[in-house]
PDB file of C-alpha atoms in Angstrom:
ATOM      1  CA  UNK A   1     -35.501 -31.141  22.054  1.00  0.00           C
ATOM      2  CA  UNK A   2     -33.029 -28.445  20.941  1.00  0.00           C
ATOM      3  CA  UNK A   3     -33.826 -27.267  17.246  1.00  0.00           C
ATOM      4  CA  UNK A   4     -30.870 -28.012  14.595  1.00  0.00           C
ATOM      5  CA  UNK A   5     -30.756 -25.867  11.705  1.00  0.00           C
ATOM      6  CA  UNK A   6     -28.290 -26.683   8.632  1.00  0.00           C
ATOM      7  CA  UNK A   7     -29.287 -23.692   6.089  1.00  0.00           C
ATOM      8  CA  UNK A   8     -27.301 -24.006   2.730  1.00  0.00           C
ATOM      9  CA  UNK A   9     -27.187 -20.522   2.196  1.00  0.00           C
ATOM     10  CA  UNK A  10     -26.004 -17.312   4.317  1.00  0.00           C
ATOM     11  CA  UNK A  11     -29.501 -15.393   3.500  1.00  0.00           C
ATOM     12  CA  UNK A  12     -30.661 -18.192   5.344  1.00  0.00           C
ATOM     13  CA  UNK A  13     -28.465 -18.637   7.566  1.00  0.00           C
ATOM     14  CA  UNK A  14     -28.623 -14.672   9.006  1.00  0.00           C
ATOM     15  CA  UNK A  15     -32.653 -14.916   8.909  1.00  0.00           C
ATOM     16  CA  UNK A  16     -32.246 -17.934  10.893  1.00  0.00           C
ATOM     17  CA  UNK A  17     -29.899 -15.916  13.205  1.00  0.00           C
ATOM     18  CA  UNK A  18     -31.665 -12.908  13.290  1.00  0.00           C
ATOM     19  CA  UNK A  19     -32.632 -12.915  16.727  1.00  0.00           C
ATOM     20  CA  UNK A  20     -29.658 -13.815  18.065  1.00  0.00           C
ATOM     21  CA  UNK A  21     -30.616 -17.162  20.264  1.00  0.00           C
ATOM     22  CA  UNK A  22     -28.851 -19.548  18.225  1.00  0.00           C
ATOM     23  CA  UNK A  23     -25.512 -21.199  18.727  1.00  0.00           C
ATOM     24  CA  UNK A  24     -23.713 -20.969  15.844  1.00  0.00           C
ATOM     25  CA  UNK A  25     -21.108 -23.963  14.725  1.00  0.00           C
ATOM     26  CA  UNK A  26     -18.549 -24.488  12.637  1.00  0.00           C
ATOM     27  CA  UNK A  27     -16.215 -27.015  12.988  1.00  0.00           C
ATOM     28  CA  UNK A  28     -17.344 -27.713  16.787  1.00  0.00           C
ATOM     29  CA  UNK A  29     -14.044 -28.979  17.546  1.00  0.00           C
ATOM     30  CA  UNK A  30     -14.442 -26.190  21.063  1.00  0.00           C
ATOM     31  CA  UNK A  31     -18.080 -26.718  20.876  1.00  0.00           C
ATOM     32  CA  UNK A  32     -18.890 -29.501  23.125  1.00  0.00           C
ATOM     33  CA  UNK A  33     -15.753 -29.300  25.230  1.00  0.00           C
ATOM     34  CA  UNK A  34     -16.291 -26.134  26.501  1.00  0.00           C
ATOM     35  CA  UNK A  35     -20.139 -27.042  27.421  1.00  0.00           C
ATOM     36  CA  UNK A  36     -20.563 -28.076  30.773  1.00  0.00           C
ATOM     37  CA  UNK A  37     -23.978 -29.730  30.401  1.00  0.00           C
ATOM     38  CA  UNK A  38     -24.838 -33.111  28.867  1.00  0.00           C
ATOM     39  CA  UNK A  39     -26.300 -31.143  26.260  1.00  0.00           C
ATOM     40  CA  UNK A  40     -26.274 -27.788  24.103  1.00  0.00           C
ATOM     41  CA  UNK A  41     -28.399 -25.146  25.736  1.00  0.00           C
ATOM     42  CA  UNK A  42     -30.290 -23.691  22.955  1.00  0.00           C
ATOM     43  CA  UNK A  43     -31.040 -23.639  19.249  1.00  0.00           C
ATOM     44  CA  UNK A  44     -27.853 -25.072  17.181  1.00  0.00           C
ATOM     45  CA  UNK A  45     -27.459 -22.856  13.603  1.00  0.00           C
ATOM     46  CA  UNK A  46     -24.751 -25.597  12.018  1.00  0.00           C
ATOM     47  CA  UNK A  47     -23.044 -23.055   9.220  1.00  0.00           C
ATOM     48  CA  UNK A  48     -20.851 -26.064   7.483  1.00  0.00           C
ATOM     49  CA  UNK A  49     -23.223 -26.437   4.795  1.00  0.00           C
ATOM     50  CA  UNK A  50     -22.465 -22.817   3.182  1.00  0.00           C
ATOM     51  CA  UNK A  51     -20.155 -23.186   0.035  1.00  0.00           C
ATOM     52  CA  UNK A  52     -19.830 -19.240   0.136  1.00  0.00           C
ATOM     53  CA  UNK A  53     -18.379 -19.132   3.627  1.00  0.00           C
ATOM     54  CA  UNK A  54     -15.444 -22.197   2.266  1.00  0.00           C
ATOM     55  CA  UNK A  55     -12.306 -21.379   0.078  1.00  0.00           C
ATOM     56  CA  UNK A  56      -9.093 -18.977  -0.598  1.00  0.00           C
ATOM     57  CA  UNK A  57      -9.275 -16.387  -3.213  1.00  0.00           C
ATOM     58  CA  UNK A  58      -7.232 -13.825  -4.084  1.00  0.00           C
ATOM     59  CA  UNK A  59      -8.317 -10.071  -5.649  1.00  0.00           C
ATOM     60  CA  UNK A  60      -7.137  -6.842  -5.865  1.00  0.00           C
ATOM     61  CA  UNK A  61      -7.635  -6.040  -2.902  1.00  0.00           C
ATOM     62  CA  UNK A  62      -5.851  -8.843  -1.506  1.00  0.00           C
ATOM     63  CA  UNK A  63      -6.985 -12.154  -0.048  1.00  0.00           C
ATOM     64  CA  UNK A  64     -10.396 -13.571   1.400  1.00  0.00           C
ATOM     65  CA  UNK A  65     -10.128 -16.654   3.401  1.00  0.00           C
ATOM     66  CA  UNK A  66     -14.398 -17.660   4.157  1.00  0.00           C
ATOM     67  CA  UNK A  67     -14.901 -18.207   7.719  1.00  0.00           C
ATOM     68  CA  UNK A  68     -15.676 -22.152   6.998  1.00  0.00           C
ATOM     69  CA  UNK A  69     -12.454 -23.091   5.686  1.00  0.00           C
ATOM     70  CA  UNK A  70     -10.876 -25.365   7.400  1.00  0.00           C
ATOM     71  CA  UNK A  71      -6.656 -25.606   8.630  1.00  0.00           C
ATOM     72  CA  UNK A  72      -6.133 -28.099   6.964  1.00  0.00           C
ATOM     73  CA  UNK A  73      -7.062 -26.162   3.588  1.00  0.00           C
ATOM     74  CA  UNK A  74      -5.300 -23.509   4.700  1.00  0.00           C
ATOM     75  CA  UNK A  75      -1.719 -25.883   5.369  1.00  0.00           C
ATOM     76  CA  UNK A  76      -2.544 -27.078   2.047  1.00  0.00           C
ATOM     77  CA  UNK A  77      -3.250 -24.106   0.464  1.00  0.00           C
ATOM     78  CA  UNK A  78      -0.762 -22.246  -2.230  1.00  0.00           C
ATOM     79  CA  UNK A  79       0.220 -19.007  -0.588  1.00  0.00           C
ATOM     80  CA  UNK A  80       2.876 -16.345  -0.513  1.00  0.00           C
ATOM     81  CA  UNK A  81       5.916 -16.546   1.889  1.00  0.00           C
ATOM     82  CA  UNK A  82       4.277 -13.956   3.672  1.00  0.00           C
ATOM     83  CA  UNK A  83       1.697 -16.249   4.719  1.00  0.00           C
ATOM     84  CA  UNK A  84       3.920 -19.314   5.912  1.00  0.00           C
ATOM     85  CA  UNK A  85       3.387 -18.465   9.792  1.00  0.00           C
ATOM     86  CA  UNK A  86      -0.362 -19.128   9.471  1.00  0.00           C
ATOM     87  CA  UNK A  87       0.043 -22.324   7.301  1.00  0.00           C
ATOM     88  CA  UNK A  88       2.455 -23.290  10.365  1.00  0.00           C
ATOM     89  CA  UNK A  89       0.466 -22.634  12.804  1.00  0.00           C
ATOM     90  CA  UNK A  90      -2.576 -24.338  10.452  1.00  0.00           C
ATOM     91  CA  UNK A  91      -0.147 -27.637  10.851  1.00  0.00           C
ATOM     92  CA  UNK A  92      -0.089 -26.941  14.692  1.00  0.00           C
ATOM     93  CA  UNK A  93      -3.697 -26.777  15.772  1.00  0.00           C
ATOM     94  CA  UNK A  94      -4.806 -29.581  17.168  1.00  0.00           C
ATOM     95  CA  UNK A  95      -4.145 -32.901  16.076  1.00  0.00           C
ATOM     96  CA  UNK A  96      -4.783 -33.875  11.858  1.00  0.00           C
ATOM     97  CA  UNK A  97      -8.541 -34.727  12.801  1.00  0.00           C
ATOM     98  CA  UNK A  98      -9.351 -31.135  14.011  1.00  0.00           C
ATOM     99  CA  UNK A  99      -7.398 -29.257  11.494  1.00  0.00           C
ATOM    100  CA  UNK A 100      -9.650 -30.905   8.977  1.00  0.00           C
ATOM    101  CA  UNK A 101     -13.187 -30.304  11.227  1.00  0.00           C
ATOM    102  CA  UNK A 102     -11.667 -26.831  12.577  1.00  0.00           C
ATOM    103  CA  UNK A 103     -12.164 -23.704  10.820  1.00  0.00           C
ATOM    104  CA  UNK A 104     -10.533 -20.655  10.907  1.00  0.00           C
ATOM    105  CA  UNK A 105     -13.539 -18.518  11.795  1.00  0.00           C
ATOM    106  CA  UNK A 106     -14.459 -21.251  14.226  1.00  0.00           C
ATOM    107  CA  UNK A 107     -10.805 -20.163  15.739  1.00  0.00           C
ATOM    108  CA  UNK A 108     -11.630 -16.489  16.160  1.00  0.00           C
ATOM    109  CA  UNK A 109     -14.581 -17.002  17.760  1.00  0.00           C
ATOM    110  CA  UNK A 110     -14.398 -19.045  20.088  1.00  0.00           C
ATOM    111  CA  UNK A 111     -11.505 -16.323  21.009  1.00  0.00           C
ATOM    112  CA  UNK A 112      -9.308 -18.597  22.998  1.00  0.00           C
ATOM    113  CA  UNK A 113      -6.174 -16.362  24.577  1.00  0.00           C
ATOM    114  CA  UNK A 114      -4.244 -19.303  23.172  1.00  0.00           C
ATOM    115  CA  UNK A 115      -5.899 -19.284  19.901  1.00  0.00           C
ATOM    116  CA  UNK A 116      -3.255 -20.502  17.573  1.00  0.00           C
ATOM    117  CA  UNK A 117      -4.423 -18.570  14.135  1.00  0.00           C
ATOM    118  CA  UNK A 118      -4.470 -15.202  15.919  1.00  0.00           C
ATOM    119  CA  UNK A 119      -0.933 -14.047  15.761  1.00  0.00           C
ATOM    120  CA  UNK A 120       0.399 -14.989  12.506  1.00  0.00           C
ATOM    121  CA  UNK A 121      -2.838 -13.091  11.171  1.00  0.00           C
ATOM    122  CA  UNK A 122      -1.978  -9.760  13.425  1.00  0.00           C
ATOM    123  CA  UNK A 123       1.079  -9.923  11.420  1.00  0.00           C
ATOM    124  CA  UNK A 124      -0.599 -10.730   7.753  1.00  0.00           C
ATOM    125  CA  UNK A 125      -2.657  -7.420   9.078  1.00  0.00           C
ATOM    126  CA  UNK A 126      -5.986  -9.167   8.900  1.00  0.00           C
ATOM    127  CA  UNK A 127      -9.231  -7.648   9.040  1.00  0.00           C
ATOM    128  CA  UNK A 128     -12.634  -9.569   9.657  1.00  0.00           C
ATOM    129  CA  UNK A 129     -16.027  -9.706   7.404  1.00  0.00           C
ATOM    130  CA  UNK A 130     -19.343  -9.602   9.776  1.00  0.00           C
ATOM    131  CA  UNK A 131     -22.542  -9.949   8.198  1.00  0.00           C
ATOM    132  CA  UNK A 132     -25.853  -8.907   9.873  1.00  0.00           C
ATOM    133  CA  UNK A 133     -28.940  -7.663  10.222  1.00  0.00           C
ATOM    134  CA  UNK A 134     -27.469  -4.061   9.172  1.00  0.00           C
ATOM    135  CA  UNK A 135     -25.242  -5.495   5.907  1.00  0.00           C
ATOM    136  CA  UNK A 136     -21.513  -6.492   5.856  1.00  0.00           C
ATOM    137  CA  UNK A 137     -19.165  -4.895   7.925  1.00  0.00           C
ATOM    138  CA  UNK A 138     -15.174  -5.016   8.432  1.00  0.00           C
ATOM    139  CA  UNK A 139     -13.188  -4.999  11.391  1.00  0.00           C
ATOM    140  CA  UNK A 140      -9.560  -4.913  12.141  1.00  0.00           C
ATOM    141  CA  UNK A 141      -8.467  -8.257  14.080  1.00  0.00           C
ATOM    142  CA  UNK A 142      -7.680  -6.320  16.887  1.00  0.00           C
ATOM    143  CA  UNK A 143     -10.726  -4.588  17.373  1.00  0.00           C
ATOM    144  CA  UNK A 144     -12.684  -7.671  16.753  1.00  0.00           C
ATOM    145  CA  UNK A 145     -10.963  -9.664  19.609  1.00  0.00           C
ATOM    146  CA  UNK A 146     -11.903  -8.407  23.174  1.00  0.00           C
ATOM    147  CA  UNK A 147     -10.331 -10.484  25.304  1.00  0.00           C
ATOM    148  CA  UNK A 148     -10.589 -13.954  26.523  1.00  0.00           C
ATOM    149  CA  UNK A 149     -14.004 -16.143  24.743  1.00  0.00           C
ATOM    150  CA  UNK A 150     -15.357 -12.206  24.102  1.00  0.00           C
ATOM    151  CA  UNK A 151     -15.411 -10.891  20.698  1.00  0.00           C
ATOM    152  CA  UNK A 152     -17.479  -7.854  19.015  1.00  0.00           C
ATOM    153  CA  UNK A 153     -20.290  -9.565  17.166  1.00  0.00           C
ATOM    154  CA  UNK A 154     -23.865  -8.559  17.817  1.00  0.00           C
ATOM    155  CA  UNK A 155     -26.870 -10.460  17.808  1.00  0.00           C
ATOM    156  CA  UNK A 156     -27.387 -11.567  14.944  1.00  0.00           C
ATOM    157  CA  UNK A 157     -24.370 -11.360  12.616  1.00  0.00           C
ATOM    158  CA  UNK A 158     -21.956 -14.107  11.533  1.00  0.00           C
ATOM    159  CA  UNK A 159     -18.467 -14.149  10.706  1.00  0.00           C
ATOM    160  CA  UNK A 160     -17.803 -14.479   6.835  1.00  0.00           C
ATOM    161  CA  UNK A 161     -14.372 -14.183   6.290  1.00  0.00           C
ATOM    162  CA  UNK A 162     -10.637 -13.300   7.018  1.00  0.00           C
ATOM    163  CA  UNK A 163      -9.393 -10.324   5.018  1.00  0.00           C
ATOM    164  CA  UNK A 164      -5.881 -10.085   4.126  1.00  0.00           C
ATOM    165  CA  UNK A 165      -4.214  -7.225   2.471  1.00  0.00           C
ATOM    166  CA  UNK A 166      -1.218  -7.776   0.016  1.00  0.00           C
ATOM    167  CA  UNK A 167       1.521  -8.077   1.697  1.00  0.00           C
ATOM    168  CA  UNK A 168       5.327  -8.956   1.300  1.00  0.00           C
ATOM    169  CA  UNK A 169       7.616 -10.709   3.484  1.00  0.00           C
ATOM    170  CA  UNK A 170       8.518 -14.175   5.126  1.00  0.00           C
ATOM    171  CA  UNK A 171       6.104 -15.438   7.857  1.00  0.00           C
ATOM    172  CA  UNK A 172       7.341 -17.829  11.031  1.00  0.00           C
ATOM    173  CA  UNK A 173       5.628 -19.295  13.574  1.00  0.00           C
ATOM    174  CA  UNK A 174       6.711 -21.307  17.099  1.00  0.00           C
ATOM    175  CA  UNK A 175       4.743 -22.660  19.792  1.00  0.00           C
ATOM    176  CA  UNK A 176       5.655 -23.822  23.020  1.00  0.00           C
ATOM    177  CA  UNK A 177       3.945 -26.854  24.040  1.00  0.00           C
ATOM    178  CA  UNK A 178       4.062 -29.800  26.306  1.00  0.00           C
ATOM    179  CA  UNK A 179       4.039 -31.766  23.116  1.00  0.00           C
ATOM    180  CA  UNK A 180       3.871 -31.538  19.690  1.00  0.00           C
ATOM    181  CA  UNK A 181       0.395 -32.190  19.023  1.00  0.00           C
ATOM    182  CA  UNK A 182      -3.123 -31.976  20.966  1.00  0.00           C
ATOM    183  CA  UNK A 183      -1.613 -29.391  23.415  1.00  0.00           C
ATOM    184  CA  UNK A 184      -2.845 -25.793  24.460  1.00  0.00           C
ATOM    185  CA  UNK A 185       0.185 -23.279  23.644  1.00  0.00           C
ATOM    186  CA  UNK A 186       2.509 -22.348  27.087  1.00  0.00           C
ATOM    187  CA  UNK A 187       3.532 -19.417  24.187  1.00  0.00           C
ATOM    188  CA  UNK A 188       3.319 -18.601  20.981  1.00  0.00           C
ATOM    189  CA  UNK A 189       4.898 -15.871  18.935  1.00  0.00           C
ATOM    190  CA  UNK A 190       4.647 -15.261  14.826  1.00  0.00           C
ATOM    191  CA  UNK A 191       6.591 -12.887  12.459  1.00  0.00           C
ATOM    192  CA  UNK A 192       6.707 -11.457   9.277  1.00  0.00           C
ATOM    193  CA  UNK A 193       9.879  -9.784   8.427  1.00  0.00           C
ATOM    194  CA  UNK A 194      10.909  -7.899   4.919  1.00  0.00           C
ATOM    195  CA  UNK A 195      14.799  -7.997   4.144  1.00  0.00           C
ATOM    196  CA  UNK A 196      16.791  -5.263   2.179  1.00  0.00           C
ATOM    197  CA  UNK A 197      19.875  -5.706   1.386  1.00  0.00           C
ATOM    198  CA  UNK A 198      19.934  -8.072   4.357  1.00  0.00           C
ATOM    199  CA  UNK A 199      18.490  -5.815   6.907  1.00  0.00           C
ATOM    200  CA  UNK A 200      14.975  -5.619   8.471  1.00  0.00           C
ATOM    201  CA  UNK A 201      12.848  -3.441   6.559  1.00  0.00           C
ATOM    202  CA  UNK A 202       9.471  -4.224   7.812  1.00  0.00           C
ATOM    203  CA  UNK A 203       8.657  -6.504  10.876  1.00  0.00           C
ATOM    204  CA  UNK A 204       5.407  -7.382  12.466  1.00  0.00           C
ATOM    205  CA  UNK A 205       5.681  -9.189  15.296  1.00  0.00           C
ATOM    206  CA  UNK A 206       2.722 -11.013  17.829  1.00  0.00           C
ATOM    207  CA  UNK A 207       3.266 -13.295  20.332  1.00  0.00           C
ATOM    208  CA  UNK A 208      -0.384 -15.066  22.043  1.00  0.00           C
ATOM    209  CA  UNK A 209      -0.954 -16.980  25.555  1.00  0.00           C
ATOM    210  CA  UNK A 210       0.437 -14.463  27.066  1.00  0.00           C
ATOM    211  CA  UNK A 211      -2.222 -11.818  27.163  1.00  0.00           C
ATOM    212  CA  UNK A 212      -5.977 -11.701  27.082  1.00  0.00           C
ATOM    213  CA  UNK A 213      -5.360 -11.399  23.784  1.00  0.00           C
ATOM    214  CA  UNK A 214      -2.693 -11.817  21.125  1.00  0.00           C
ATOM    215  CA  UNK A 215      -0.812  -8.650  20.488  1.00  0.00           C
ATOM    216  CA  UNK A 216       1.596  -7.078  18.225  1.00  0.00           C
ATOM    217  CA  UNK A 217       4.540  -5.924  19.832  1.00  0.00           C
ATOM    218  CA  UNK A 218       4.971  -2.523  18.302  1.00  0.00           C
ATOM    219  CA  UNK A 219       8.106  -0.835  20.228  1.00  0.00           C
ATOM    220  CA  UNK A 220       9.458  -4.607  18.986  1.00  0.00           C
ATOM    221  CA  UNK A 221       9.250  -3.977  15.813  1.00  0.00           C
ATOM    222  CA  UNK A 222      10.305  -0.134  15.363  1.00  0.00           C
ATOM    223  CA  UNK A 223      13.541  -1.171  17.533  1.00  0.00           C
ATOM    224  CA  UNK A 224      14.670  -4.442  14.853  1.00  0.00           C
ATOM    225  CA  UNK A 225      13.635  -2.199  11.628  1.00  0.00           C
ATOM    226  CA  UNK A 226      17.017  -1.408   9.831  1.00  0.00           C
ATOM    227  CA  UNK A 227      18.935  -4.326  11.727  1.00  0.00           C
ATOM    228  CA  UNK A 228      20.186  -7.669  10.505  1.00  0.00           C
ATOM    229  CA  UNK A 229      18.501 -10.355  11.831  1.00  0.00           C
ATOM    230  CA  UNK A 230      21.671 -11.424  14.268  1.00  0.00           C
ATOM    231  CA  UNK A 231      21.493  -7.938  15.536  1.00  0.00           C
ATOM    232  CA  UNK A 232      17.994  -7.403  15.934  1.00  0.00           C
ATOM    233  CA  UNK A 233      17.443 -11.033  17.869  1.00  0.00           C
ATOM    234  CA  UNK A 234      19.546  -9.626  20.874  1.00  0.00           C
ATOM    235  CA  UNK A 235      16.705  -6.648  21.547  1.00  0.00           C
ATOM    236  CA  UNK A 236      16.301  -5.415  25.365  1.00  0.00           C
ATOM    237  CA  UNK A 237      13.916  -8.323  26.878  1.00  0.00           C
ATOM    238  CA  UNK A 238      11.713  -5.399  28.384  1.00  0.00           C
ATOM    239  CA  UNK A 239      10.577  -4.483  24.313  1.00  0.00           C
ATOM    240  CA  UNK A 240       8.577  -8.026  25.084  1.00  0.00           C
ATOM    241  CA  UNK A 241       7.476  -8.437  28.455  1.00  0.00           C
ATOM    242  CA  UNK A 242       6.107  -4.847  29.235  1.00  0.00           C
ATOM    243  CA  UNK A 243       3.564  -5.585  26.463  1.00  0.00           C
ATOM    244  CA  UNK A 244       2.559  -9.101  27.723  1.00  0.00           C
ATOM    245  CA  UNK A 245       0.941  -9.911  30.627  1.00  0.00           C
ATOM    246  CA  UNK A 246       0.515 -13.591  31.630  1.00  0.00           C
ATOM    247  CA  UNK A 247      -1.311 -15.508  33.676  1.00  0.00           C
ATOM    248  CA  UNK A 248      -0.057 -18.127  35.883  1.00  0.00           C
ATOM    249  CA  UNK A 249      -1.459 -21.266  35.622  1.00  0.00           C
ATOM    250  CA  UNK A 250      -0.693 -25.267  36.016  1.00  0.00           C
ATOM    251  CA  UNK A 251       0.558 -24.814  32.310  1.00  0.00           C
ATOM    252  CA  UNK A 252       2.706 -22.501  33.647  1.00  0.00           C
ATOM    253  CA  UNK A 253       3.882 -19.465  35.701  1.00  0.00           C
ATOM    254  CA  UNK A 254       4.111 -16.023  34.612  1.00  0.00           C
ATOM    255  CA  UNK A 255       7.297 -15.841  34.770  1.00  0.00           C
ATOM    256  CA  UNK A 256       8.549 -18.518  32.516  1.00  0.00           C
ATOM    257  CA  UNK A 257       5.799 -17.275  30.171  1.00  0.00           C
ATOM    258  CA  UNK A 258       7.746 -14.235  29.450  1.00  0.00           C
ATOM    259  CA  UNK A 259      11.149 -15.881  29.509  1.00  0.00           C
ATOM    260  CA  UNK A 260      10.066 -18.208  26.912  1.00  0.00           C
ATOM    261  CA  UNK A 261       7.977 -15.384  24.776  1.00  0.00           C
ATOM    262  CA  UNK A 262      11.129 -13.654  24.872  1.00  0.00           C
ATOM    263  CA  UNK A 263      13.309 -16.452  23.628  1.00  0.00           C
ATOM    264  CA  UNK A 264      10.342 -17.554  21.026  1.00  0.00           C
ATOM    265  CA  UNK A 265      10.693 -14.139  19.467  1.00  0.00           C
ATOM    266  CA  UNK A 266      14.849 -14.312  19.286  1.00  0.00           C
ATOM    267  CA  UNK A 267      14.872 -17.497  17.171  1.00  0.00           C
ATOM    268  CA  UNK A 268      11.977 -15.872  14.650  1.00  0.00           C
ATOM    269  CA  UNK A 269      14.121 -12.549  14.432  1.00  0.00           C
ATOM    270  CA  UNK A 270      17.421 -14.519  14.457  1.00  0.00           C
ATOM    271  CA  UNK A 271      16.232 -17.034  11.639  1.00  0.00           C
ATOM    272  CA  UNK A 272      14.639 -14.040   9.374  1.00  0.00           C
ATOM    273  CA  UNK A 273      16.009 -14.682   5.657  1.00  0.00           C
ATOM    274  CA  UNK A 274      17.321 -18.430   6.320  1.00  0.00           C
TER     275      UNK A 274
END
C-alpha cells in the first residue's frame, strides 16, 4: 500500500522529502490525470496541511505568494493593477472547483507548456523560493522552468513560494480557448505596460502554448517602449513569431498558433491605459 504522509509543518515536510522518492501534492487537480496507472506509483508527501506555504503578504522587498495558495485566493486577493493579468488568468484556470483545489505552486510544477499562471508572472518578474536539503534558495521563473513537465528542483527540495518584486503598471491577460472554461489554452499572452504621458514606458510582454515554455518577448517590448498603445499594437508580426515556436497538434496547427499569438498580443498593447 503506498505510504501517505500529511506533515503540518515544512521541517517536516523536507525531512520527509529528503530522499527524494516522494510525490509531492498540492492541489492534485494534474495529479491523477496525468497518471496512467490505477494508482500513484510511490510514496504521496500531501503538502496542503502547511499554513506557512498558504497566503499573500507584502514586504519591502515586495510580495510573497506561498506555494499552497490557491487561484481562487489569488482572484480574490487585493492587489495592485500591476498584478490584474495573474488574477485574470487565476479566474481562467480551470473551472471554479479547481481554482479553489489548485495552487499556484501546484501550477509551476507540474510545468505544463500551457500553464496558465506562467506568463502574467514573467511579466510581474517573478522569482521562485526552493527549500532543501542545502537551505532556501531563489530562482528567476525562467530559469526555474525547463521546458515541458521539467523544472530545476532537486531531490529533495520543495517549492515555497512566488516572489514578486514591486512593480508598477497595468497587467492583462487573454486566452484562446475552445471555451471559456475547463479548456487547455490554443494561446495565451499577458502584459504589463507603464504609461507616461500616454506613451509606453515600460512593457513586459509573454505569451505561453506556444513554446516549451512561456517566454517574454523581449525585441517586443524594446520596439512598443515610447509608443502609444494604437501605435505600438500594429508592431511587425515577425517581433512575435520568431520567438515562439509551436507545436501542431489536434488543438491546433502551428500556424494558427502564431496568427492568433500575434493578434492576442495586439488587443493587450492596443487596450493598454483603457
Amino acid at each position: 500500500m503506498t505510504a501517505y504522509h500529511r506533515p503540518d509543518t515544512l521541517d517536516e515536510a523536507l525531512r520527509i522529502a529528503a530522499d527524494g522518492a516522494c510525490i509531492l501534492a498540492a492541489g492534485c487537480t494534474d495529479l491523477f490525470p496525468a497518471t496512467s496507472a490505477q494508482a500513484l506509483t510511490g510514496p504521496v508527501l500531501d503538502l496542503t496541511g502547511i499554513a506557512a506555504l498558504k497566503g499573500i503578504t507584502r514586504s519591502a522587498a515586495g510580495w510573497r505568494i506561498g506555494a499552497g495558495t490557491s487561484w481562487a485566493e489569488i482572484a480574490r486577493a487585493d492587489l495592485p493593477e500591476a498584478f490584474a493579468g495573474l488574477q485574470a488568468a487565476a479566474r481562467e484556470v480551470g473551472s471554479v472547483q479547481i481554482q479553489t483545489s489548485g495552487t499556484i505552486g501546484g501550477n509551476l510544477c507540474n510545468a505544463s507548456p500551457a500553464a496558465d499562471g506562467v506568463p502574467p508572472l514573467l511579466t510581474l518578474g517573478a522569482s521562485v523560493e526552493l527549500a532543501g536539503p542545502a537551505g532556501l534558495r531563489v530562482l528567476a521563473l525562467e530559469a526555474f522552468m525547463l521546458g515541458p513537465r521539467r523544472v530545476a528542483l532537486v531531490p529533495g527540495e520543495i517549492l515555497t513560494a512566488v516572489l514578486i518584486p514591486e512593480v508598477s503598471g497595468q497587467g492583462g491577460f487573454l486566452k484562446l480557448g475552445a471555451r471559456a472554461y475547463l479548456v487547455i489554452s490554443i494561446v495565451m499572452g499577458a502584459s504589463r505596460i507603464v504609461l507616461d504621458d500616454g506613451r509606453i514606458a515600460q512593457a513586459a510582454l509573454a505569451m505561453g502554448a506556444a513554446s516549451p515554455v512561456a517566454r517574454r518577448l523581449t525585441a517586443l517590448e524594446a520596439a512598443v517602449t515610447g509608443l502609444r498603445p494604437a501605435e505600438a499594437a500594429g508592431f511587425d508580426p515577425v517581433l512575435v513569431t520568431r520567438a515562439l515556436s509551436p507545436l501542431s497538434d489536434p488543438r491546433a496547427d502551428e500556424t494558427y498558433r502564431n496568427e492568433a499569438a500575434v493578434t492576442l498580443m495586439r488587443r493587450l498593447i492596443g487596450e493598454a491605459g483603457r
